[in-house]
Each structure stands twice: as C-alpha cells, then as structure tokens.
CSV table of C-alpha atoms and ligand atoms in Angstrom, one decimal:
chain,number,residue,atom,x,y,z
A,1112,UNK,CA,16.8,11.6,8.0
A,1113,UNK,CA,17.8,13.2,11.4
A,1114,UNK,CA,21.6,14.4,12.2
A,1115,UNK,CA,22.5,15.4,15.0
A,1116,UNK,CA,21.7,19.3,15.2
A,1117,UNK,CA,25.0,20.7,14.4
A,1118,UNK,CA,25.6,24.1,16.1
A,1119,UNK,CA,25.3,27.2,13.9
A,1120,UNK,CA,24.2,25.5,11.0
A,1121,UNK,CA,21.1,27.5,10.9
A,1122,UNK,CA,23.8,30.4,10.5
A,1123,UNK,CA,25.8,28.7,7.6
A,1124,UNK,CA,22.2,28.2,5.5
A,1125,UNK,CA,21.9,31.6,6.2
A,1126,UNK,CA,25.2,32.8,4.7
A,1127,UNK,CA,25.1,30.0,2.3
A,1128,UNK,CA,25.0,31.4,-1.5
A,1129,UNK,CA,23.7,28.0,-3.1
A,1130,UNK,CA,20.8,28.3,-0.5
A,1131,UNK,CA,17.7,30.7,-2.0
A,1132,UNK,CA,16.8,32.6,1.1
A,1133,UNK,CA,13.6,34.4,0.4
A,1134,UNK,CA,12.8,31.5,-1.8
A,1135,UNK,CA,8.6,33.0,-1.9
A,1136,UNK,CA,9.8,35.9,-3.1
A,1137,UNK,CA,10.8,34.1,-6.5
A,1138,UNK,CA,7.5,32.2,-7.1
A,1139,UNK,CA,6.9,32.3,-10.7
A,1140,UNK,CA,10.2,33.7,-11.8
A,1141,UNK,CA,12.6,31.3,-10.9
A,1142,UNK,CA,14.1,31.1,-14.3
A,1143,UNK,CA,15.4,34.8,-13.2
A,1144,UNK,CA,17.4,33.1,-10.3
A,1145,UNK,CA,18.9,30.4,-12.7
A,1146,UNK,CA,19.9,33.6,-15.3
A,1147,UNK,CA,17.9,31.0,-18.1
A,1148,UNK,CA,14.3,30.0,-19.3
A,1149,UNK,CA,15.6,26.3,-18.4
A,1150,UNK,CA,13.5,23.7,-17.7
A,1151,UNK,CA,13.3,23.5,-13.3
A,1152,UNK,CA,13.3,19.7,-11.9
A,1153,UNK,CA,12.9,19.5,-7.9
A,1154,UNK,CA,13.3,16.8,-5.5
A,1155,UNK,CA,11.3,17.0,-2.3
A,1156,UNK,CA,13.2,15.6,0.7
A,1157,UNK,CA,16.8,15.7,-0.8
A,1158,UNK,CA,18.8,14.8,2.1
A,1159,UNK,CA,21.9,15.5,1.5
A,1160,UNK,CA,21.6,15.8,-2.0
A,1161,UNK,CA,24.0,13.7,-3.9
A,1162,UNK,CA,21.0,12.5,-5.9
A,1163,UNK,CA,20.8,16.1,-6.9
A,1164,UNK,CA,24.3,16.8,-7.6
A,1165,UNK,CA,24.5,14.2,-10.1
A,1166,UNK,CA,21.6,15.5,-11.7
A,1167,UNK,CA,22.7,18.7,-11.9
A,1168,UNK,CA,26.5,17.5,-13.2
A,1169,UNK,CA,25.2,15.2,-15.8
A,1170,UNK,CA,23.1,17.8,-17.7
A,1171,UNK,CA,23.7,21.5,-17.2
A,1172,UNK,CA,20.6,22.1,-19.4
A,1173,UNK,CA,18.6,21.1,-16.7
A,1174,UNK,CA,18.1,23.6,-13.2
A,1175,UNK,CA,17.2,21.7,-10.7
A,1176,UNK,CA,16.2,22.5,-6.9
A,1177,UNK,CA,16.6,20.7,-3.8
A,1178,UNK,CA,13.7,21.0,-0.9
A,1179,UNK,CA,14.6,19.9,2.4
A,1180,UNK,CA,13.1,20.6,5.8
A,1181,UNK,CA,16.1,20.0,8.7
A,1182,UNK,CA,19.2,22.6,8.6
A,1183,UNK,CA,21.7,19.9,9.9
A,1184,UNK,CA,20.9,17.6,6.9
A,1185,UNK,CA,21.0,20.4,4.4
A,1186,UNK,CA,23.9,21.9,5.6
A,1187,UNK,CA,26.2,18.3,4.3
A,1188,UNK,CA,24.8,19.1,0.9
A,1189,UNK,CA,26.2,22.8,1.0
A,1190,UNK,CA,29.4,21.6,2.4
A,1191,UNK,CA,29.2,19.1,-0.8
A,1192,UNK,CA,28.5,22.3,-2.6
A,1193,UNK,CA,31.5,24.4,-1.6
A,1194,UNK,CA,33.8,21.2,-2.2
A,1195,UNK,CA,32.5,20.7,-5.6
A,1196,UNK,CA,30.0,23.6,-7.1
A,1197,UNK,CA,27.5,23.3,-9.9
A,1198,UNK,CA,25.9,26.2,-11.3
A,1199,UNK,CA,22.2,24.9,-12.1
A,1200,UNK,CA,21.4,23.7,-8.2
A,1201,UNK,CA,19.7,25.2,-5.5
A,1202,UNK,CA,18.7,24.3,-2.2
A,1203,UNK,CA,15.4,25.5,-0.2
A,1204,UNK,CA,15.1,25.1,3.6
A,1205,UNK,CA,10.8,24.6,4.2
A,1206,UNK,CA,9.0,22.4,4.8
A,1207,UNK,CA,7.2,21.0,1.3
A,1208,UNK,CA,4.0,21.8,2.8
A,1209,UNK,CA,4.3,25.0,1.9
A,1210,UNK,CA,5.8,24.5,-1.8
A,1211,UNK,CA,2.9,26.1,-3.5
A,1212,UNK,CA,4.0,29.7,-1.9
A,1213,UNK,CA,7.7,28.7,-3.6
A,1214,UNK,CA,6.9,27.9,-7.1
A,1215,UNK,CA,3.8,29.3,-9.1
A,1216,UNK,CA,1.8,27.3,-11.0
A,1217,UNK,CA,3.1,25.3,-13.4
A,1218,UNK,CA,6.6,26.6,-13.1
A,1219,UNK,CA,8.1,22.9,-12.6
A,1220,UNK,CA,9.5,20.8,-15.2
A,1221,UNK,CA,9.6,17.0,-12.7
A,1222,UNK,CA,9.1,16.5,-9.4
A,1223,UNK,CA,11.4,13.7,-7.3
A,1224,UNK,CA,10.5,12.2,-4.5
A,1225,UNK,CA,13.2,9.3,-2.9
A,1226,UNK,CA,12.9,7.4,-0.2
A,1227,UNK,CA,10.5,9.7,1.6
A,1228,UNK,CA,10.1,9.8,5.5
A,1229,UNK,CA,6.8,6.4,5.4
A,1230,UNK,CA,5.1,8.1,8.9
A,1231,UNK,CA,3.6,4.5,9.6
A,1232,UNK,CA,0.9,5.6,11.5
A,1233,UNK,CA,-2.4,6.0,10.1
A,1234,UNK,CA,-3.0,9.4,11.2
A,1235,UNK,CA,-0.2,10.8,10.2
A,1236,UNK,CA,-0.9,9.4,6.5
A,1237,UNK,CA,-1.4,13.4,5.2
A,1238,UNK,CA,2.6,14.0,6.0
A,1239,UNK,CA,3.4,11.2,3.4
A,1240,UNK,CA,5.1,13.2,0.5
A,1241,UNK,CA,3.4,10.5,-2.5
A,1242,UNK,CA,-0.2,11.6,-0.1
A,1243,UNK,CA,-3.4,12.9,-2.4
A,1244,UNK,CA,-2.8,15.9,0.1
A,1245,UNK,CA,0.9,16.6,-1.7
A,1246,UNK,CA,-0.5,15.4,-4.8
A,1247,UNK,CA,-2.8,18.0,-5.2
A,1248,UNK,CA,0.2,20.8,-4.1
A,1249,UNK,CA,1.9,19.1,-7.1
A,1250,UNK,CA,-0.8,19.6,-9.3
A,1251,UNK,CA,-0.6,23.3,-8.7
A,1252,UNK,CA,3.1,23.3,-9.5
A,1253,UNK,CA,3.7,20.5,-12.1
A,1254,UNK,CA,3.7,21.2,-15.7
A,1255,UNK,CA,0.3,19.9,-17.4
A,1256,UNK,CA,3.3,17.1,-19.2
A,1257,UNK,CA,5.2,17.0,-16.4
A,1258,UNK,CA,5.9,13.7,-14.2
A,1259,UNK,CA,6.3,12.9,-10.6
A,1260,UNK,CA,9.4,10.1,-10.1
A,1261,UNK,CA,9.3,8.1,-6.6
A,1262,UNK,CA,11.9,5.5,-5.3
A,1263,UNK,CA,11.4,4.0,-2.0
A,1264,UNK,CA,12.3,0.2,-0.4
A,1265,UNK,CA,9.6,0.7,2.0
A,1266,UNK,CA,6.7,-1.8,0.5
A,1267,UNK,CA,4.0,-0.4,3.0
A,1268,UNK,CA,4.8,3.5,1.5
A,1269,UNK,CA,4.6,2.4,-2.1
A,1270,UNK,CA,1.6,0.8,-1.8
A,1271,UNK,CA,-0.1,3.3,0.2
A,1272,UNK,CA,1.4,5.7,-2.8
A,1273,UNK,CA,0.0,3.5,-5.7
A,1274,UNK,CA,-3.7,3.8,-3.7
A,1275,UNK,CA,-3.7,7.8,-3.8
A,1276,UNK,CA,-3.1,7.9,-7.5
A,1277,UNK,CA,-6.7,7.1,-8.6
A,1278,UNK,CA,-8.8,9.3,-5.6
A,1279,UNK,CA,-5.8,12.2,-6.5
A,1280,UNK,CA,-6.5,12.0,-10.6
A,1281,UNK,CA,-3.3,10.6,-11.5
A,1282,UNK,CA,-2.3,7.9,-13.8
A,1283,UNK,CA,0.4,5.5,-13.2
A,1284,UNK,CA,2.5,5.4,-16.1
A,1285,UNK,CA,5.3,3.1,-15.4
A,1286,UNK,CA,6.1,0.8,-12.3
A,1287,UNK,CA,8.8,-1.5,-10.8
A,1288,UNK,CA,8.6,-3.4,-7.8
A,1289,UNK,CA,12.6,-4.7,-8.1
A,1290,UNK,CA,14.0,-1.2,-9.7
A,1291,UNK,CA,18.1,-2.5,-9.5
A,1292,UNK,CA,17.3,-5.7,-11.8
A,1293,UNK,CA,14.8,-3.8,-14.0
A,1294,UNK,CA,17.0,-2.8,-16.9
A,1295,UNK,CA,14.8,-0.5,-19.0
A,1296,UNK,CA,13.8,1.7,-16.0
A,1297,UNK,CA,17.3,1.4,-14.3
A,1298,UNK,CA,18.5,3.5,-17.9
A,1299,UNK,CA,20.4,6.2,-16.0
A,1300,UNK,CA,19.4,5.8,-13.0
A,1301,UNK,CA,20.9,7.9,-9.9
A,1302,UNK,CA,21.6,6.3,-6.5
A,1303,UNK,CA,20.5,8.0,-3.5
A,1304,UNK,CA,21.9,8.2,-0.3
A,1305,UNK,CA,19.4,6.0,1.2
A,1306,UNK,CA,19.0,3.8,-2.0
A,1307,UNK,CA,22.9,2.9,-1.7
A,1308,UNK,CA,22.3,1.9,1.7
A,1309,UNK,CA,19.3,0.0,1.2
A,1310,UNK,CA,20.1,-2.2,-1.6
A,1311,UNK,CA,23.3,-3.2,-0.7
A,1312,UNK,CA,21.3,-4.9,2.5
A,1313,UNK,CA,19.4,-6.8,-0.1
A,1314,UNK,CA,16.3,-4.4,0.2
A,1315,UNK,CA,14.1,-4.4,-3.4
A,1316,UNK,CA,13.3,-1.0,-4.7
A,1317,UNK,CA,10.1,-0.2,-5.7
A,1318,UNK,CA,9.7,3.0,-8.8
A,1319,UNK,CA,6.6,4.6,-10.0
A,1320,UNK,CA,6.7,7.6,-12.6
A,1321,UNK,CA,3.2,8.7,-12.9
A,1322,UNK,CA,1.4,12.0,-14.8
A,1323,UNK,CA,-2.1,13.1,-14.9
B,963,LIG,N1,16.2,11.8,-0.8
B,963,LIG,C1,17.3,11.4,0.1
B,963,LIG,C2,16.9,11.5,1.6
B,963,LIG,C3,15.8,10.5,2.0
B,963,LIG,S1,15.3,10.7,3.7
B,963,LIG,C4,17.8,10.0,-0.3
B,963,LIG,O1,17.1,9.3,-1.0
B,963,LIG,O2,18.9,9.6,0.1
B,963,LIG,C5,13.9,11.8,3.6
B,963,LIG,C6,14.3,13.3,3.7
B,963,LIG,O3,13.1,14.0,3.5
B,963,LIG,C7,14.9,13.7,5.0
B,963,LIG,O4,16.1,14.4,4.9
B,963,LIG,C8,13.7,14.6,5.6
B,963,LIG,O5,14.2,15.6,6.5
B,963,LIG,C9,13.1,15.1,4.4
B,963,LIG,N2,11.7,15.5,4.5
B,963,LIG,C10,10.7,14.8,5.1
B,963,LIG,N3,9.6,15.5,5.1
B,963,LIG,C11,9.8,16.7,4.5
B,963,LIG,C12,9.0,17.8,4.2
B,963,LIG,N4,7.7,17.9,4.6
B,963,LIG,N5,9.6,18.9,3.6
B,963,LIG,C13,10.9,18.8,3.3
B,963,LIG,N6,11.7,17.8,3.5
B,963,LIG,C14,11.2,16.7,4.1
C-alpha cells in the first residue's frame, strides 16, 4: 500500500507514543514494554491496522504488534490510535527484513501476514513476506507451537506461498481457497482493509494457517 507521502509524518511516528521507537533495544523483553508476560501476536505489513485494532479490542489478554515499512501508511493507524486507544498494541516502523534484530528467539506467540505486497516478478520472489527467505526469519522468532496465519486474494501469491512450505520445513495445517463461504475457518474472522475491498468486488480469498 502506498499513500501519498504526507509531510512530517516521519515527525509524528517520531513523537507517536503507540509507536516503539528503539524497537531492537527490546528484543527479548518485550513483555517489559506491554508491563505483562502476555502472549505477543504480530502482523507483518499491517497497513493501517484495523485488522490489528480489532484484535487488540476483542481480547486484551492478547499483546499484539503491528510491523509496517512506509511512515505515511502507519501514520493512519496512529491517527486511529489517538481517536480510539487500546492498551495491548504497538506499532513498529522497519522493514520485516530485519525482524529478527526486533524480537528474540521465540518471543512470538502468531505471526499474521494479510494480503501481502505479491512482487510478481520472479526475481523479486525473496521480498514475498510467505518466501522460505521470511520463513526462516519466522522460525527464529515463532514459538516452537506457534502458527503463521495468511490471507491474500491474489491466487499467483498463495500458490507461490503453499510451494515454500515444504523446501522451508513447514507443514500446512489448514487451508481455504474461498475463506468468506468457508464457515468453520471464517469462526471470528477479522476483515482487513484490503480484504473488505477485495471481496466485495467478488474476489475469493485464499487462507492458510501453517506450523512446523
Ligand atoms: N495488512 C493490510 C495491508 C495490506 S497491503 C490489509 O490487509 O489491509 C501490504 C502492506 O505491507 C503495505 O502497507 C506495505 O507497506 C507493507 N509491507 C510490504 N512489505 C513490507 C516489509 N518488508 N516490511 C514491512 N511492511 C511491509
């Protein structure tokens, strides 16, 4: 998702108390920052994080951080923040490249990934955030238990996504390829921005939860 680059909003993240600012300086005690031992979910790529919010509103037991990599698009999530606050959610400004300098290992409880950025071309596969090349920065930072959720409408991402699983050691444990008329894996499920917008044009959307 690209906004147009608002003016100062690099300031506003940077005066921003829901945004962690030093967020390397935390690896492996991030349950300091949330003030409890907690269980931490993350979604890569939030956007503007309503996916997140509604997370965070529907169980407080939960901490959850949001990782995205453009200032303008994180700043509407702040400004959804200020309007509306929840006290177990975070944001992170990086680039998810670098998430295994932000959490240590094991320190996370889920990993989201929605409607993720699909890079068609083939060299660019490695930027793909389902790529063996995440999946093994997951690995580092996942629970041994813990599960990696993906929703996406575009077909050519998911299946490129379903390919990695095997070279990347991980094991597909449930999958939809029509998510909105699946009714046990649609159990509380939470619309994204992008998921809003693409099934109400009719799009099909495609789910995978998968462990190792
Ligand atoms: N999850 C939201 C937004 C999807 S668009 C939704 O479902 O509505 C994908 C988002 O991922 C964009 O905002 C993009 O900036 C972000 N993104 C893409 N690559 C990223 C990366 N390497 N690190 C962090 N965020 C990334």
């Amino acid at each position: 998702m690209r906004l147009r680059n608002i003016s100062g909003s690099r300031e506003m993240i940077a005066a921003s108390d829901y945004v962690i600012q030093d967020p390397q300086e935390h690896r492996g005690s991030w349950n300091e920052v949330f003030g409890n031992d907690n269980p931490i979910r993350i979604e890569i790529g939030m956007g503007k994080g309503r996916f997140l919010m509604e997370l965070a509103k529907r169980d407080p037991r939960i901490n959850y951080v949001g990782v995205e990599k453009y200032s303008s698009v994180l700043l509407r999530g702040i400004q959804k923040m200020e309007a509306e606050p929840v006290q177990n959610l975070y944001f992170i400004r990086m680039d998810a490249e670098e998430i295994t300098s932000v959490f240590g290992p094991e320190e996370v409880d889920r990993i989201y990934l929605n409607f993720s950025d699909p890079w068609p071309k083939d060299r660019h596969a490695k930027r793909r955030l389902p790529s063996r090349e995440f999946l093994r920065r997951y690995d580092e930072i996942l629970k041994r238990d813990g599960v990696i959720e993906f929703k996406t409408d575009n077909r050519d991402l998911f299946r490129f996504a379903l390919d990695e699983l095997e070279p990347a050691g991980w094991r597909l444990d449930r999958m939809t390829e029509d998510l909105h008329h699946d009714e046990e894996m649609m159990r509380d499920n939470v619309m994204t921005e992008y998921e809003e917008r693409f099934s109400s044009i009719g799009n099909p959307i495609y789910k995978y939860i998968i462990s190792r």
